[in-house]
Coordinates of C-alpha atoms in Angstrom, one line a residue:
M25 CA 16.7 -3.1 15.6
G26 CA 13.0 -4.0 17.1
I27 CA 9.4 -5.2 17.1
L28 CA 6.9 -3.7 14.8
L29 CA 3.6 -4.1 14.1
N30 CA 2.5 -3.2 10.3
L31 CA -0.6 -2.6 9.2
E32 CA -1.8 -2.6 5.4
T33 CA -5.9 -1.6 4.9
S34 CA -5.3 0.6 1.5
S35 CA -6.6 -2.0 -0.2
T36 CA -9.3 -5.2 -0.3
N37 CA -6.4 -6.9 1.7
C38 CA -7.0 -6.4 5.4
S39 CA -3.6 -7.6 6.1
V40 CA -1.5 -7.3 9.7
C41 CA 2.1 -8.7 10.4
V42 CA 4.7 -8.8 13.5
A43 CA 8.0 -8.5 12.7
K44 CA 11.2 -8.6 14.4
D45 CA 14.2 -6.8 12.9
G46 CA 12.5 -7.0 9.5
E47 CA 12.0 -10.9 10.0
I48 CA 8.1 -11.6 10.3
L49 CA 7.3 -14.0 13.7
A50 CA 3.1 -13.7 12.2
I51 CA 1.3 -12.7 9.4
R52 CA -2.5 -12.9 9.3
E53 CA -4.6 -11.0 6.3
L54 CA -7.8 -11.5 4.5
N55 CA -8.4 -10.2 0.6
S56 CA -12.2 -9.5 0.6
A57 CA -14.2 -7.7 -2.2
N58 CA -16.7 -6.8 0.9
Y59 CA -13.6 -4.8 2.7
S60 CA -13.9 -6.4 6.2
H61 CA -11.0 -4.2 7.8
A62 CA -13.2 -2.4 10.6
E63 CA -14.7 -6.2 11.5
K64 CA -11.3 -8.0 11.1
L65 CA -8.6 -5.5 11.6
H66 CA -8.2 -5.6 15.6
I67 CA -8.8 -9.4 15.9
F68 CA -6.0 -9.7 13.4
I69 CA -3.8 -7.7 16.0
E70 CA -4.5 -9.7 18.6
E71 CA -3.9 -13.6 16.3
V72 CA -0.5 -12.7 15.7
M73 CA 0.5 -11.0 18.9
Q74 CA -0.6 -14.5 20.6
K75 CA 0.8 -16.1 17.7
A76 CA 4.0 -14.7 17.9
S77 CA 3.7 -15.0 22.1
L78 CA 3.9 -11.5 22.4
K79 CA 2.5 -9.0 24.4
M80 CA 1.4 -5.4 22.9
E81 CA 4.1 -4.0 25.6
D82 CA 7.1 -5.9 23.9
L83 CA 6.0 -4.0 20.6
E84 CA 8.7 -0.9 19.9
A85 CA 6.9 0.7 16.9
I86 CA 3.7 0.8 15.0
A87 CA 3.9 0.7 11.2
V88 CA 1.1 1.7 8.7
S89 CA 0.6 1.7 4.6
K90 CA 0.2 5.5 4.1
G91 CA -1.6 5.2 0.8
P92 CA -2.5 6.4 -1.5
G93 CA -5.8 3.8 -1.8
S94 CA -9.1 3.5 -0.1
Y95 CA -10.3 6.0 1.6
T96 CA -12.4 4.3 4.1
G97 CA -9.5 1.4 4.3
L98 CA -6.8 4.2 5.0
R99 CA -8.8 5.6 7.9
I100 CA -9.3 2.6 9.4
G101 CA -5.7 1.4 9.5
V102 CA -4.2 4.6 10.2
S103 CA -6.4 5.5 13.1
A104 CA -5.8 2.3 14.4
A105 CA -1.9 2.8 14.1
K106 CA -2.2 6.2 15.9
G107 CA -4.6 5.0 18.7
L108 CA -2.3 1.9 19.4
S109 CA 1.0 4.4 18.8
Y110 CA -0.6 6.9 21.1
A111 CA -1.5 4.4 23.7
L112 CA 1.8 2.6 24.1
G113 CA 3.9 5.5 23.8
I114 CA 5.8 3.8 20.8
P115 CA 7.1 5.5 17.6
L116 CA 4.9 5.6 14.4
I117 CA 6.1 4.6 11.6
S118 CA 4.3 5.1 7.5
V119 CA 5.1 2.9 4.3
S120 CA 4.3 3.7 1.0
T121 CA 1.9 1.8 -0.4
L122 CA 3.1 1.4 -3.7
K123 CA 6.7 0.9 -2.5
S124 CA 6.0 -2.2 -0.5
M125 CA 4.0 -3.2 -3.4
A126 CA 7.0 -2.9 -5.7
S127 CA 8.8 -5.3 -3.7
Q128 CA 6.6 -7.9 -4.4
V129 CA 8.1 -8.6 -7.9
E130 CA 11.5 -8.8 -8.9
I131 CA 13.0 -7.5 -12.3
K132 CA 16.0 -7.5 -14.3
E133 CA 18.4 -5.2 -14.3
G134 CA 16.8 -1.6 -16.8
E135 CA 13.6 -3.2 -16.5
V136 CA 10.7 -1.2 -14.5
L137 CA 7.9 -1.4 -11.9
I138 CA 4.6 0.2 -12.1
P139 CA 2.0 -0.7 -9.1
V140 CA -1.1 0.7 -10.4
L141 CA -4.3 0.5 -7.8
D142 CA -7.5 1.1 -9.2
A143 CA -9.3 4.1 -8.5
R144 CA -12.5 4.9 -10.3
R145 CA -13.4 4.8 -14.1
M146 CA -10.3 4.5 -15.5
E147 CA -8.3 6.6 -13.0
V148 CA -5.5 4.4 -11.2
Y149 CA -2.7 5.6 -8.4
S150 CA 0.5 5.3 -9.9
S151 CA 4.1 5.2 -9.4
V152 CA 7.5 3.9 -10.9
F153 CA 10.6 2.0 -9.7
D154 CA 13.5 1.1 -10.5
G155 CA 14.8 -3.0 -9.6
H156 CA 16.5 -1.7 -6.5
G157 CA 13.1 -0.4 -5.3
N158 CA 14.2 4.0 -5.9
E159 CA 11.4 5.6 -7.1
I160 CA 12.3 7.2 -10.4
R161 CA 8.7 9.1 -11.2
E162 CA 6.2 10.7 -8.3
T163 CA 3.1 8.7 -7.6
K164 CA -0.2 10.1 -9.4
A165 CA -3.5 9.6 -9.8
E166 CA -4.1 9.5 -13.3
V167 CA -6.8 8.4 -16.1
I168 CA -4.7 6.3 -18.2
D169 CA -5.4 6.0 -21.9
E170 CA -3.4 5.2 -25.0
N171 CA -0.4 7.8 -24.7
S172 CA 0.1 6.8 -20.9
F173 CA 3.1 5.6 -19.7
H174 CA 4.2 6.9 -22.9
E175 CA 8.1 7.4 -21.6
Y176 CA 8.2 3.9 -20.4
I177 CA 6.4 1.9 -23.1
N178 CA 8.8 0.5 -26.1
E179 CA 11.6 1.6 -24.1
K180 CA 12.2 -0.9 -21.5
H181 CA 10.4 -3.9 -20.3
I182 CA 7.7 -2.7 -18.2
H183 CA 5.8 -4.5 -15.4
F184 CA 2.4 -3.4 -14.2
L185 CA 1.5 -4.6 -10.9
G186 CA -1.7 -4.6 -8.9
S187 CA -5.9 -4.0 -9.3
G188 CA -5.1 -1.1 -11.7
A189 CA -2.8 -3.3 -13.9
E190 CA -6.4 -4.8 -15.6
K191 CA -7.4 -1.5 -17.1
I192 CA -3.7 -0.9 -18.6
K193 CA -4.1 -4.7 -20.1
E194 CA -7.2 -3.1 -22.3
L195 CA -5.1 -1.1 -24.0
F196 CA -1.6 -2.1 -24.3
A197 CA -0.5 -5.8 -25.3
L198 CA 3.0 -6.2 -25.6
E199 CA 5.7 -8.1 -25.4
S200 CA 7.4 -6.0 -23.6
I201 CA 4.8 -5.4 -20.7
T202 CA 4.0 -8.3 -18.3
Y203 CA 1.3 -8.1 -15.6
H204 CA 1.0 -9.3 -12.4
C205 CA -2.4 -8.0 -11.5
E206 CA -3.0 -10.5 -8.6
V207 CA -1.1 -8.8 -6.2
V208 CA -2.1 -6.6 -3.9
P209 CA -0.5 -4.7 -0.7
S210 CA 0.3 -7.0 2.4
A211 CA 1.9 -6.0 5.6
K212 CA 4.6 -8.9 4.4
E213 CA 6.3 -6.6 2.3
M214 CA 6.3 -3.7 5.0
A215 CA 8.4 -5.9 7.5
S216 CA 11.7 -5.0 6.0
I217 CA 10.4 -1.4 5.2
S218 CA 9.4 -0.3 8.4
S219 CA 12.2 -2.0 10.0
D220 CA 14.8 0.5 7.6
K221 CA 12.8 3.2 8.8
F222 CA 13.0 2.4 12.8
N223 CA 16.8 2.2 12.7
A224 CA 17.2 5.3 10.7
S225 CA 14.5 6.8 13.5
D226 CA 12.5 8.2 10.0
F227 CA 8.9 8.6 12.3
E228 CA 5.8 10.1 11.9
D229 CA 3.9 13.0 14.4
V230 CA 1.1 11.2 16.0
A231 CA -1.1 14.2 16.7
Y232 CA -0.4 15.5 12.8
F233 CA -0.2 12.6 11.0
E234 CA -2.9 11.7 8.1
P235 CA -3.1 9.2 5.1
Y236 CA -1.7 10.0 1.9
Y237 CA -5.2 10.2 -0.5
L238 CA -3.9 11.5 -3.7
K239 CA -6.7 13.4 -4.0
D240 CA -9.8 14.6 -2.2
F241 CA -12.5 12.3 -1.1
V242 CA -15.9 12.8 -2.7
L243 CA -19.1 11.9 -1.3
Q244 CA -22.1 10.9 -3.0
T245 CA -25.1 11.9 -1.7
K246 CA -28.5 11.3 -3.4
K247 CA -30.5 14.5 -4.4
V248 CA -33.4 15.2 -2.3
K249 CA -36.6 16.3 -4.4
S250 CA -38.4 19.5 -3.3

């Protein structure tokens, strides 16, 4: 049992909700291609707390989407979560971005969910889940081609969801595939997952926790002519 603040900043969607025992009390989010996290995150936190008639001291834990996803977005969300956790003296909880995405779509027995986040070029971050939310293939950063996901295509009905689904849609047009390109990571789906982790005392070390970047961030700089 607990009152938790959930922060999701791993994609274009800046999303915040406060929940009690997994039930959402207030939520605020904005999905913008301009990545408004730096400007909106703390404003959204204040708004959901006010809407739920709560004070920051009422919170019992802070939950944050740990990635994979946008490097800058993850840094903003995790920095805010760690700061609040330390200042309030309450636990920090991390939630897999892909797992919370998978919980947005209900599937039939025997089907699989593959959340995919767009990375660079033809690369995506992906994982595979069954209909019960169990991860049946680890998270990967991979370049997709006509051989991708071969162990599932033509064997099971697949649901691709997320921003990376558009890239996959260009490669596969099969009746055994359903695309949910509109799905974005949201704090809404984090609420029940973070509540379960809170009840299990599954917490992160505030001092050492880092986002799950999955691959090294490459900083692009212009070459200076000598």
